[in-house]
């Protein structure tokens, strides 16, 4: 079935054989069918060795409660674990990142290694980057603790997009931290500063991009208020499980996040990516919905005066394409003749319902000519804006009460025109935001990486020696004895230390990450030496990062960002659920 909504996700399926990029995490001695990556991923029980970098499986006996067998709860304020990433594709319609990686210019190592595993409609962003067209990237951080190596994934994603020319935004979700987590403003100030310092130290250019905190951004709050006009409590109930006990501030933090996500488009609509963990997907879906709901005009296709859904349209496409065979005059095919043809035409079983409906619509339309057209429906426009749209359409058009049919514009011409008229008449013209999803890192002690369990993560502020010690003390995927390890090989795909190599310590060096994997799986690498090497690399990384944080402090001091709201705000911690 064809995709009819111009802002809808690319439905492309991943290539079976992606060759070089995307294949590196597979050991060369893999016995599975290299050509069917998706099937391999589903069957994690086969013999083949493959770094399954899905951190957060409950292998380590984590304390999570909402991680059922499938682990498919996506709760922005719950526990951030996912048991089965493939399920996210099936259950929530998150798309496989492999479907778009070929459009990405020089993909980041997190993309190549499938740490970034999923997306929603990333295609337009990738293409904009490749063609030097406007694009934006934004993500936000709740300042509830120290920034740690899990946050670094998102920092790196933002920086990568910024280096490729996207307008890039990093924000401190202080309203959310206060409303949903009950942090005091003084605590928030301190953590906010730490997130910003690390982001800048890792390479974010605060002059080219924008850093802000929610609570002091007036334009953001105005936008949040406008979006709130289109959001309903009933959807907060169904999306987030909010109920009569949820604080109003918590709800306000949700509309604020919706505004964050659309904020990069305030000056100009453009493809925008939100890199986040999959727990944020409910927010992304709501933001995509709201972006569409705010639009003045909705675009569809039609063949006659009646409306048709996507399945019906696909049948009309077929009938129209075959008109030479059934129309008395193929230049003026009639609806009634199309109905006769379709009624006799074989279709797949799932299309028999749509066929019945469309045949009836065609019969009702009778002698009306069947003619393809792009239809623009008035959804949110005031009468002047709708008149302006009608006026702006070139060529043949037909005007109805609440829609106008255009006969000479392509879909993309019509979409551009509708957006232009909307912008000229006071609308936002939002492009539905896209997203990228990364895997969660496994905690160093097994189970999930948690900000509240210091031994489970490495904070970007940890003393380098402590970082070293934490790696040395980490759980591994090694065997019980060195002999067994030599004989059977280790299990890098079960190993938090291997994850450190793949997600961070190898940086851009794929060959090094692959070597660690192969040596481990092949029994040539033993955990003692492997951890020593990782621990030293971690110490170096922290030393270097913390030096850069000091330099970043100077940059940050010059920025117009208030890191002392605690002095003026007297908050009440409200909804620490
Ligand atoms: N809710 C996010 C979190 O819990 C933080 C956040 C706020 C955010 N606004 C955002 C993330 C906009 C991405 C985009 O971490
Ligand atoms: Fe993990 Fe390294 Fe041991 Fe392999 S050798 S299980 S990668 S610590």
Coordinates of C-alpha atoms and ligand atoms in Angstrom, one line a residue:
X1 CA 0.0 0.0 0.0
X2 CA 1.4 3.4 -0.8
X3 CA 2.2 5.9 1.8
X4 CA -0.2 8.8 1.5
X5 CA 0.8 11.2 4.2
X6 CA 3.7 13.3 3.2
X7 CA 4.9 13.5 6.7
X8 CA 4.5 9.9 7.4
X9 CA 7.5 7.7 8.2
X10 CA 9.5 6.0 5.4
X11 CA 8.3 2.5 5.4
X12 CA 11.3 1.1 3.7
X13 CA 12.4 -2.2 4.9
X14 CA 16.0 -2.8 5.8
X15 CA 18.2 -4.2 3.0
X16 CA 19.0 -7.8 3.5
X17 CA 22.6 -7.4 2.6
X18 CA 24.1 -4.2 3.7
X19 CA 27.7 -5.3 3.1
X20 CA 30.4 -3.3 4.9
X21 CA 28.6 -0.8 7.1
X22 CA 26.5 -2.4 9.7
X23 CA 28.2 -5.7 9.4
X24 CA 31.1 -5.1 11.6
X25 CA 29.6 -6.3 14.9
X26 CA 29.3 -9.7 13.4
X27 CA 32.3 -11.8 14.0
X28 CA 33.9 -13.1 10.7
X29 CA 33.5 -16.7 12.0
X30 CA 29.7 -16.2 12.2
X31 CA 27.9 -19.3 11.1
X32 CA 24.5 -17.7 10.6
X33 CA 23.2 -16.5 7.3
X34 CA 24.9 -13.2 6.8
X35 CA 22.3 -12.1 4.4
X36 CA 19.4 -12.0 6.7
X37 CA 20.3 -9.7 9.5
X38 CA 16.8 -9.3 10.8
X39 CA 16.2 -13.0 11.2
X40 CA 19.6 -13.3 13.0
X41 CA 18.7 -10.7 15.4
X42 CA 15.4 -12.3 16.2
X43 CA 17.0 -15.6 16.9
X44 CA 19.4 -14.7 19.6
X45 CA 19.7 -18.3 20.6
X46 CA 21.5 -19.6 17.6
X47 CA 25.2 -20.6 17.8
X48 CA 26.4 -17.7 16.0
X49 CA 28.5 -15.2 17.8
X50 CA 27.4 -11.7 17.6
X51 CA 27.8 -8.8 20.0
X52 CA 24.3 -8.3 21.1
X53 CA 24.7 -4.8 22.4
X54 CA 21.3 -4.6 23.9
X55 CA 22.2 -3.3 27.3
X56 CA 19.6 -3.5 30.0
X57 CA 18.5 -7.1 29.6
X58 CA 17.6 -8.5 32.9
X59 CA 20.4 -10.9 32.8
X60 CA 22.1 -9.3 35.8
X61 CA 19.0 -9.6 38.0
X62 CA 18.2 -5.9 37.9
X63 CA 15.5 -4.6 40.1
X64 CA 13.2 -3.5 37.4
X65 CA 9.6 -4.3 37.8
X66 CA 8.1 -3.2 34.5
X67 CA 10.4 -5.2 32.3
X68 CA 8.3 -8.2 31.5
X69 CA 9.4 -11.1 29.3
X70 CA 9.1 -8.9 26.3
X71 CA 10.4 -5.8 28.0
X72 CA 8.3 -3.5 25.8
X73 CA 7.0 -1.0 28.3
X74 CA 8.0 2.4 27.2
X75 CA 7.6 4.7 30.2
X76 CA 9.4 8.0 30.2
X77 CA 9.4 8.2 34.0
X78 CA 9.8 4.5 34.6
X79 CA 12.8 2.2 34.5
X80 CA 14.9 2.6 31.4
X81 CA 15.3 -1.0 30.3
X82 CA 14.4 -2.8 27.2
X83 CA 14.5 -6.5 27.0
X84 CA 14.0 -7.0 23.4
X85 CA 14.8 -4.2 20.9
X86 CA 13.2 -6.1 18.0
X87 CA 9.9 -5.9 19.8
X88 CA 10.0 -2.1 19.6
X89 CA 9.8 -2.4 15.8
X90 CA 6.9 -4.8 16.0
X91 CA 4.9 -3.3 18.8
X92 CA 5.5 0.4 18.4
X93 CA 6.4 0.9 14.8
X94 CA 9.9 2.2 15.5
X95 CA 11.8 1.6 12.3
X96 CA 15.0 -0.3 12.0
X97 CA 18.0 2.1 11.6
X98 CA 19.5 -0.2 8.9
X99 CA 16.7 1.0 6.6
X100 CA 18.2 4.5 6.4
X101 CA 21.9 4.2 7.2
X102 CA 22.7 4.2 3.5
X103 CA 21.3 7.7 3.2
X104 CA 23.5 9.0 6.1
X105 CA 26.7 10.7 5.1
X106 CA 29.7 9.1 6.9
X107 CA 27.6 7.5 9.7
X108 CA 28.7 7.9 13.3
X109 CA 30.3 4.8 14.9
X110 CA 27.2 4.5 17.1
X111 CA 25.2 4.1 13.9
X112 CA 27.7 1.7 12.3
X113 CA 27.7 -0.4 15.5
X114 CA 24.0 -0.5 15.8
X115 CA 24.0 1.2 19.2
X116 CA 21.7 3.5 17.4
X117 CA 19.2 0.8 16.4
X118 CA 16.0 2.5 15.5
X119 CA 14.4 5.7 14.3
X120 CA 11.2 7.4 13.2
X121 CA 11.4 9.0 9.8
X122 CA 15.1 9.9 10.0
X123 CA 15.3 9.7 6.1
X124 CA 14.5 13.4 5.5
X125 CA 17.1 14.5 8.1
X126 CA 19.8 12.3 6.6
X127 CA 19.0 13.6 3.1
X128 CA 19.0 17.2 4.3
X129 CA 22.4 16.7 5.9
X130 CA 23.7 15.1 2.7
X131 CA 22.5 17.9 0.6
X132 CA 23.4 20.8 2.9
X133 CA 19.8 21.7 3.3
X134 CA 18.4 23.0 6.6
X135 CA 18.0 20.5 9.4
X136 CA 18.0 20.5 13.1
X137 CA 18.8 18.2 16.0
X138 CA 17.7 18.6 19.6
X139 CA 17.8 16.7 22.8
X140 CA 17.1 17.4 26.4
X141 CA 18.5 16.2 29.7
X142 CA 16.9 16.0 33.1
X143 CA 19.3 17.3 35.6
X144 CA 18.6 14.7 38.3
X145 CA 22.2 13.6 38.9
X146 CA 25.6 13.6 37.3
X147 CA 25.9 13.2 33.6
X148 CA 27.3 9.8 32.9
X149 CA 28.6 7.7 30.0
X150 CA 25.1 6.8 29.0
X151 CA 24.3 10.5 28.5
X152 CA 27.5 10.8 26.4
X153 CA 25.8 8.8 23.7
X154 CA 23.3 11.5 23.2
X155 CA 25.9 14.3 23.6
X156 CA 27.9 12.6 20.8
X157 CA 24.8 12.3 18.6
X158 CA 24.0 16.0 19.0
X159 CA 27.6 17.0 18.3
X160 CA 27.8 14.8 15.2
X161 CA 24.7 16.4 13.8
X162 CA 26.1 19.9 14.6
X163 CA 29.3 19.1 12.8
X164 CA 27.3 18.0 9.7
X165 CA 25.6 21.4 9.6
X166 CA 22.4 20.9 11.6
X167 CA 21.1 23.7 13.9
X168 CA 21.7 21.9 17.1
X169 CA 20.0 22.4 20.5
X170 CA 20.8 21.0 23.9
X171 CA 18.4 21.8 26.7
X172 CA 18.1 21.3 30.4
X173 CA 14.7 19.8 31.3
X174 CA 14.6 21.6 34.7
X175 CA 10.8 22.0 34.8
X176 CA 10.5 18.3 34.3
X177 CA 13.1 17.5 36.9
X178 CA 11.3 19.7 39.4
X179 CA 7.8 18.6 38.6
X180 CA 8.2 14.9 37.8
X181 CA 11.2 14.1 40.0
X182 CA 10.8 16.5 42.8
X183 CA 14.3 18.0 42.7
X184 CA 14.9 21.4 44.4
X185 CA 16.0 24.3 42.3
X186 CA 19.4 24.4 43.9
X187 CA 20.1 20.8 43.0
X188 CA 18.9 21.4 39.5
X189 CA 21.2 24.4 39.1
X190 CA 24.2 22.4 40.0
X191 CA 23.4 19.4 37.8
X192 CA 22.4 21.7 34.9
X193 CA 25.8 23.2 34.9
X194 CA 27.5 19.8 34.8
X195 CA 25.5 18.6 31.8
X196 CA 26.2 21.7 29.9
X197 CA 29.9 21.6 30.7
X198 CA 30.2 18.0 29.5
X199 CA 28.3 18.6 26.4
X200 CA 30.5 21.5 25.5
X201 CA 33.7 19.7 26.5
X202 CA 32.8 16.8 24.2
X203 CA 32.6 19.3 21.3
X204 CA 29.3 21.0 21.2
X205 CA 29.7 24.5 19.8
X206 CA 27.5 26.8 21.9
X207 CA 27.8 29.7 19.6
X208 CA 26.8 27.7 16.5
X209 CA 24.1 25.9 18.4
X210 CA 21.8 26.8 21.3
X211 CA 21.7 25.7 24.9
X212 CA 18.8 26.6 27.1
X213 CA 17.0 25.6 30.2
X214 CA 13.2 25.2 30.0
X215 CA 12.4 27.4 32.9
X216 CA 13.9 30.6 31.6
X217 CA 13.0 30.3 27.9
X218 CA 10.0 32.6 27.1
X219 CA 9.6 31.6 23.5
X220 CA 9.5 28.0 24.5
X221 CA 6.8 28.6 27.1
X222 CA 4.7 30.5 24.6
X223 CA 4.9 27.6 22.2
X224 CA 4.1 25.1 25.0
X225 CA 1.0 27.1 25.8
X226 CA -0.1 27.0 22.1
X227 CA 0.5 23.3 21.8
X228 CA -1.4 22.7 25.0
X229 CA -4.4 24.1 23.2
X230 CA -4.4 21.1 21.0
X231 CA -3.5 18.5 23.7
X232 CA -6.2 16.7 25.7
X233 CA -6.1 15.2 29.1
X234 CA -7.6 12.0 27.8
X235 CA -4.6 11.4 25.7
X236 CA -2.3 12.1 28.6
X237 CA -4.2 9.4 30.4
X238 CA -3.8 6.9 27.7
X239 CA -0.2 7.7 26.7
X240 CA 1.3 8.2 30.1
X241 CA -1.1 6.7 32.5
X242 CA -1.8 10.1 34.1
X243 CA -4.8 10.2 36.4
X244 CA -6.6 12.4 38.8
X245 CA -3.6 12.3 41.2
X246 CA -1.1 13.6 38.6
X247 CA 0.1 17.1 39.4
X248 CA -0.7 19.8 36.9
X249 CA 3.0 20.8 36.8
X250 CA 3.9 17.3 35.6
X251 CA 1.4 17.7 32.8
X252 CA 2.9 21.1 32.1
X253 CA 6.3 19.5 31.8
X254 CA 4.9 17.3 29.1
X255 CA 3.6 20.2 27.0
X256 CA 7.0 21.8 27.6
X257 CA 8.7 18.8 26.2
X258 CA 6.4 19.0 23.2
X259 CA 7.5 22.6 22.7
X260 CA 11.2 21.6 23.1
X261 CA 10.8 19.1 20.3
X262 CA 9.2 21.7 17.9
X263 CA 11.3 24.6 19.1
X264 CA 14.0 24.3 16.4
X265 CA 11.3 25.0 13.8
X266 CA 10.1 28.3 15.3
X267 CA 12.0 30.4 12.8
X268 CA 11.7 28.0 9.9
X269 CA 10.1 24.5 9.5
X270 CA 12.8 21.9 8.8
X271 CA 13.5 18.2 9.2
X272 CA 14.4 17.9 12.9
X273 CA 15.8 14.9 14.7
X274 CA 15.4 14.1 18.4
X275 CA 18.1 11.6 19.5
X276 CA 16.9 9.8 22.7
X277 CA 16.5 6.5 24.4
X278 CA 13.4 4.5 23.4
X279 CA 11.7 5.3 26.7
X280 CA 11.1 8.8 25.2
X281 CA 9.2 7.4 22.2
X282 CA 5.8 8.2 23.7
X283 CA 6.8 11.8 23.7
X284 CA 8.1 11.6 20.2
X285 CA 4.8 10.1 19.0
X286 CA 2.7 12.8 20.7
X287 CA 4.9 15.5 19.3
X288 CA 4.5 14.1 15.8
X289 CA 0.8 14.1 16.3
X290 CA 0.7 17.6 17.7
X291 CA 2.9 18.9 14.9
X292 CA 0.4 17.5 12.4
X293 CA -2.6 18.7 14.4
X294 CA -1.3 22.3 14.3
X295 CA -1.1 22.4 10.5
X296 CA -3.6 24.5 8.7
X297 CA -4.1 22.2 5.8
X298 CA -4.1 18.4 5.4
X299 CA -3.1 17.0 2.1
X300 CA -4.5 13.8 0.6
X301 CA -5.1 12.4 -2.9
X302 CA -8.4 11.7 -4.5
X303 CA -9.8 10.7 -7.9
X304 CA -13.3 12.2 -7.6
X305 CA -15.3 14.3 -5.2
X306 CA -15.5 11.5 -2.6
X307 CA -12.8 10.8 0.0
X308 CA -10.9 7.6 -0.1
X309 CA -8.5 6.0 2.4
X310 CA -5.1 4.6 1.6
X311 CA -6.3 1.2 0.7
X312 CA -9.1 2.6 -1.5
X313 CA -6.7 4.9 -3.2
X314 CA -4.4 2.0 -4.1
X315 CA -7.4 0.4 -5.9
X316 CA -8.3 3.7 -7.6
X317 CA -4.6 3.9 -8.7
X318 CA -5.0 0.5 -10.3
X319 CA -8.3 1.3 -12.0
X320 CA -7.0 4.6 -13.3
X321 CA -3.8 3.0 -14.6
X322 CA -5.9 0.4 -16.5
X323 CA -8.4 2.9 -17.9
X324 CA -7.4 2.1 -21.5
X325 CA -8.9 -1.3 -21.0
X326 CA -12.3 -0.3 -19.6
X327 CA -13.2 3.4 -20.4
X328 CA -15.3 4.4 -23.4
X329 CA -13.1 7.4 -23.7
X330 CA -9.8 7.0 -21.8
X331 CA -9.4 10.8 -21.7
X332 CA -12.6 11.0 -19.8
X333 CA -13.0 7.8 -17.8
X334 CA -16.2 7.6 -15.8
X335 CA -16.6 6.6 -12.1
X336 CA -19.4 4.2 -12.9
X337 CA -17.3 2.3 -15.5
X338 CA -14.4 2.1 -13.0
X339 CA -16.8 0.6 -10.5
X340 CA -17.8 -2.2 -13.0
X341 CA -14.1 -2.9 -13.7
X342 CA -13.1 -3.0 -10.1
X343 CA -16.0 -5.1 -9.0
X344 CA -14.8 -7.9 -11.4
X345 CA -11.1 -7.4 -10.6
X346 CA -9.2 -9.8 -8.5
X347 CA -7.7 -8.3 -5.3
X348 CA -5.8 -9.6 -2.3
X349 CA -8.0 -10.7 0.5
X350 CA -7.1 -7.8 2.7
X351 CA -8.4 -5.5 0.0
X352 CA -11.8 -7.0 -0.5
X353 CA -13.3 -4.7 2.2
X354 CA -11.8 -1.6 0.7
X355 CA -12.9 -2.8 -2.8
X356 CA -16.5 -3.1 -1.7
X357 CA -16.4 0.4 -0.2
X358 CA -14.7 2.0 -3.2
X359 CA -17.0 0.4 -5.7
X360 CA -20.0 1.8 -3.9
X361 CA -18.4 5.2 -3.8
X362 CA -17.7 5.0 -7.5
X363 CA -21.3 4.0 -8.3
X364 CA -22.6 6.9 -6.3
X365 CA -20.4 9.2 -8.2
X366 CA -21.9 7.9 -11.4
X367 CA -20.9 9.9 -14.5
X368 CA -18.4 12.0 -12.7
X369 CA -15.0 11.7 -14.4
X370 CA -12.3 9.8 -12.6
X371 CA -9.3 12.2 -12.4
X372 CA -6.3 12.1 -10.1
X373 CA -5.9 15.2 -8.0
X374 CA -4.2 16.5 -4.9
X375 CA -6.7 17.6 -2.3
X376 CA -6.0 20.2 0.4
X377 CA -8.4 20.1 3.3
X378 CA -8.9 23.0 5.6
X379 CA -8.1 21.7 9.1
X380 CA -7.1 24.6 11.2
X381 CA -7.0 27.6 8.9
X382 CA -9.1 30.6 9.4
X383 CA -11.2 31.7 6.3
X384 CA -8.6 34.2 5.2
X385 CA -5.9 31.6 5.1
X386 CA -8.1 29.2 3.2
X387 CA -8.9 31.9 0.7
X388 CA -5.2 32.7 0.4
X389 CA -4.5 29.1 -0.4
X390 CA -7.2 28.9 -3.1
X391 CA -5.8 32.1 -4.6
X392 CA -2.2 30.7 -4.6
X393 CA -3.0 27.5 -6.5
X394 CA -2.0 27.7 -10.1
X395 CA -3.8 25.9 -12.8
X396 CA -7.1 24.1 -12.7
X397 CA -8.7 23.8 -9.3
X398 CA -12.0 23.0 -7.8
X399 CA -13.1 24.7 -4.6
X400 CA -15.4 23.0 -2.1
X401 CA -16.6 24.0 1.4
X402 CA -13.7 22.8 3.4
X403 CA -11.3 21.6 0.7
X404 CA -9.8 22.5 -2.6
X405 CA -8.8 20.0 -5.3
X406 CA -5.8 20.9 -7.5
X407 CA -5.3 19.2 -10.8
X408 CA -2.0 20.5 -11.9
X409 CA 0.2 20.4 -8.8
X410 CA 2.3 17.4 -7.7
X411 CA 2.1 16.3 -4.1
X412 CA 5.3 18.0 -3.3
X413 CA 4.3 21.2 -5.0
X414 CA 1.0 21.2 -3.2
X415 CA 2.8 20.4 0.2
X416 CA 5.2 23.3 -0.3
X417 CA 2.4 25.7 -1.2
X418 CA 0.3 24.7 1.7
X419 CA 3.2 25.3 4.1
X420 CA 4.0 28.6 2.5
X421 CA 0.5 29.9 2.8
X422 CA 0.3 28.7 6.4
X423 CA 3.5 30.5 7.3
X424 CA 2.3 33.7 5.6
X425 CA -0.9 33.5 7.6
X426 CA 0.5 33.1 11.0
X427 CA 0.9 29.4 11.3
X428 CA 4.0 27.3 12.2
X429 CA 4.1 24.9 9.3
X430 CA 5.8 22.3 11.3
X431 CA 7.5 19.3 9.8
X432 CA 6.7 16.2 11.9
X433 CA 9.8 15.6 14.0
X434 CA 12.0 12.6 13.5
X435 CA 13.8 10.6 16.1
X436 CA 16.8 8.3 16.7
X437 CA 16.9 5.6 19.4
X438 CA 20.0 4.3 21.0
X439 CA 20.4 1.2 23.1
X440 CA 20.7 1.6 26.8
X441 CA 24.1 0.7 28.3
X442 CA 24.2 -2.2 30.6
X443 CA 25.3 -1.3 34.2
X444 CA 28.9 -2.2 35.1
X445 CA 27.5 -4.5 37.8
X446 CA 25.1 -6.1 35.4
X447 CA 21.4 -5.2 35.2
X448 CA 20.6 -1.6 34.2
X449 CA 22.8 1.4 34.3
X450 CA 21.3 3.7 36.9
X451 CA 22.1 7.2 38.0
X452 CA 21.2 6.3 41.5
X453 CA 23.6 3.3 41.7
X454 CA 27.1 4.8 41.5
X455 CA 28.9 1.4 40.9
X456 CA 26.6 0.7 37.9
X457 CA 27.8 3.7 35.9
X458 CA 30.7 5.9 35.3
X459 CA 30.0 9.5 35.9
X460 CA 31.7 12.0 33.6
X461 CA 32.7 13.7 36.9
X462 CA 34.2 10.6 38.5
X463 CA 37.7 10.8 39.6
X464 CA 39.7 9.1 36.8
X465 CA 41.1 6.6 39.4
X466 CA 37.5 5.8 40.5
X467 CA 36.6 5.2 36.9
X468 CA 39.6 2.9 36.6
X469 CA 38.5 1.0 39.7
X470 CA 34.9 0.7 38.6
X471 CA 36.0 -0.9 35.3
X472 CA 38.3 -3.3 37.1
X473 CA 35.4 -4.3 39.4
X474 CA 32.9 -4.7 36.5
X475 CA 31.0 -7.9 35.7
X476 CA 32.2 -9.6 32.6
X477 CA 31.1 -12.2 30.1
X478 CA 34.1 -14.3 30.9
X479 CA 34.1 -18.0 31.8
X480 CA 34.7 -19.3 35.3
X481 CA 38.3 -20.2 34.7
X482 CA 41.1 -19.2 32.3
X483 CA 41.2 -22.7 30.9
X484 CA 37.5 -22.6 30.0
X485 CA 37.9 -19.1 28.6
X486 CA 40.7 -20.3 26.3
X487 CA 38.7 -23.3 25.3
X488 CA 35.2 -21.8 24.8
X489 CA 36.0 -18.1 24.3
X490 CA 34.3 -15.4 26.3
X491 CA 30.9 -14.0 25.7
X492 CA 31.4 -10.4 24.7
X493 CA 27.8 -10.0 23.9
X494 CA 27.0 -10.6 27.6
X495 CA 29.8 -8.4 28.8
X496 CA 29.5 -4.8 30.1
X497 CA 33.2 -4.3 29.6
X498 CA 32.9 -5.2 25.9
X499 CA 30.1 -2.6 25.7
X500 CA 32.4 0.0 27.1
X501 CA 34.8 -0.8 24.2
X502 CA 32.0 -0.7 21.6
X503 CA 30.1 2.4 22.9
X504 CA 33.0 4.5 24.1
X505 CA 36.5 3.3 24.4
X506 CA 37.1 2.4 20.8
X507 CA 35.7 5.7 19.6
X508 CA 35.9 5.7 15.8
X509 CA 38.2 2.8 15.5
X510 CA 36.0 -0.1 14.3
X511 CA 38.9 -2.3 13.7
X512 CA 39.9 -2.1 17.4
X513 CA 36.4 -2.8 18.6
X514 CA 36.2 -5.8 16.2
X515 CA 39.5 -7.1 17.4
X516 CA 38.5 -7.0 21.1
X517 CA 35.4 -8.9 20.1
X518 CA 37.2 -11.5 18.0
X519 CA 39.9 -12.1 20.6
X520 CA 37.4 -12.4 23.4
X521 CA 35.1 -14.8 21.4
X522 CA 38.1 -16.7 20.2
X523 CA 39.5 -17.3 23.6
X524 CA 42.7 -15.3 23.1
X525 CA 41.7 -12.5 25.4
X526 CA 41.3 -13.1 29.1
X527 CA 39.2 -10.8 31.3
X528 CA 42.0 -9.7 33.6
X529 CA 44.1 -8.1 30.8
X530 CA 41.0 -7.0 29.0
X531 CA 39.7 -5.1 32.0
X532 CA 43.1 -3.6 32.7
X533 CA 43.2 -2.2 29.1
X534 CA 39.6 -0.9 29.4
X535 CA 40.3 0.6 32.8
X536 CA 43.3 2.4 31.6
X537 CA 41.4 3.8 28.5
X538 CA 38.6 4.9 30.8
X539 CA 41.1 6.7 33.1
X540 CA 42.6 8.5 30.1
X541 CA 39.2 9.4 28.8
X542 CA 38.1 10.9 32.1
X543 CA 41.3 12.8 32.5
X544 CA 41.0 14.3 29.1
X545 CA 37.3 15.0 29.5
X546 CA 37.7 16.7 32.8
X547 CA 40.5 18.9 31.4
X548 CA 38.2 19.9 28.6
X549 CA 35.4 20.6 31.1
X550 CA 37.6 23.2 32.6
X551 CA 38.1 24.9 29.3
X552 CA 34.4 24.6 28.7
X553 CA 33.7 26.5 31.9
X554 CA 35.1 29.7 30.3
X555 CA 32.9 29.3 27.3
X556 CA 29.9 28.7 29.4
X557 CA 30.5 31.8 31.5
X558 CA 30.2 33.9 28.4
X559 CA 26.8 32.4 27.5
X560 CA 23.6 34.0 28.3
X561 CA 22.3 31.1 30.3
X562 CA 21.2 31.5 33.9
X563 CA 22.7 28.8 36.1
X564 CA 21.4 30.3 39.2
X565 CA 17.6 30.1 39.1
X566 CA 17.6 28.6 42.6
X567 CA 18.2 32.0 44.0
X568 CA 15.0 33.4 42.6
X569 CA 12.7 30.5 42.4
X570 CA 11.1 29.0 45.5
X571 CA 9.7 25.7 44.4
X572 CA 7.7 23.1 46.1
X573 CA 8.7 19.6 45.1
X574 CA 5.4 18.3 43.9
X575 CA 5.1 15.1 42.1
X576 CA 8.0 12.8 42.7
X577 CA 6.3 9.8 41.3
Ligands
LIG1 N1 12.2 13.8 29.1 C1 13.6 13.8 28.8 C2 14.2 12.8 29.9 O1 13.6 12.3 30.7 C3 14.2 15.1 28.8 C4 13.7 16.0 27.8 C5 13.0 17.2 27.9 C6 13.8 15.9 26.4 N2 12.7 17.8 26.7 C7 13.2 17.0 25.8 C8 14.4 14.9 25.6 C9 13.2 17.2 24.4 C10 14.4 15.1 24.2 C11 13.8 16.2 23.6 O2 15.4 12.7 29.8
LIG2 FE1 34.5 -9.1 28.5 FE2 37.0 -8.7 27.9 FE3 36.3 -10.8 29.4 FE4 35.7 -10.7 26.9 S1 37.7 -10.8 27.7 S2 34.3 -11.3 28.5 S3 35.3 -8.6 26.5 S4 36.1 -8.6 29.9

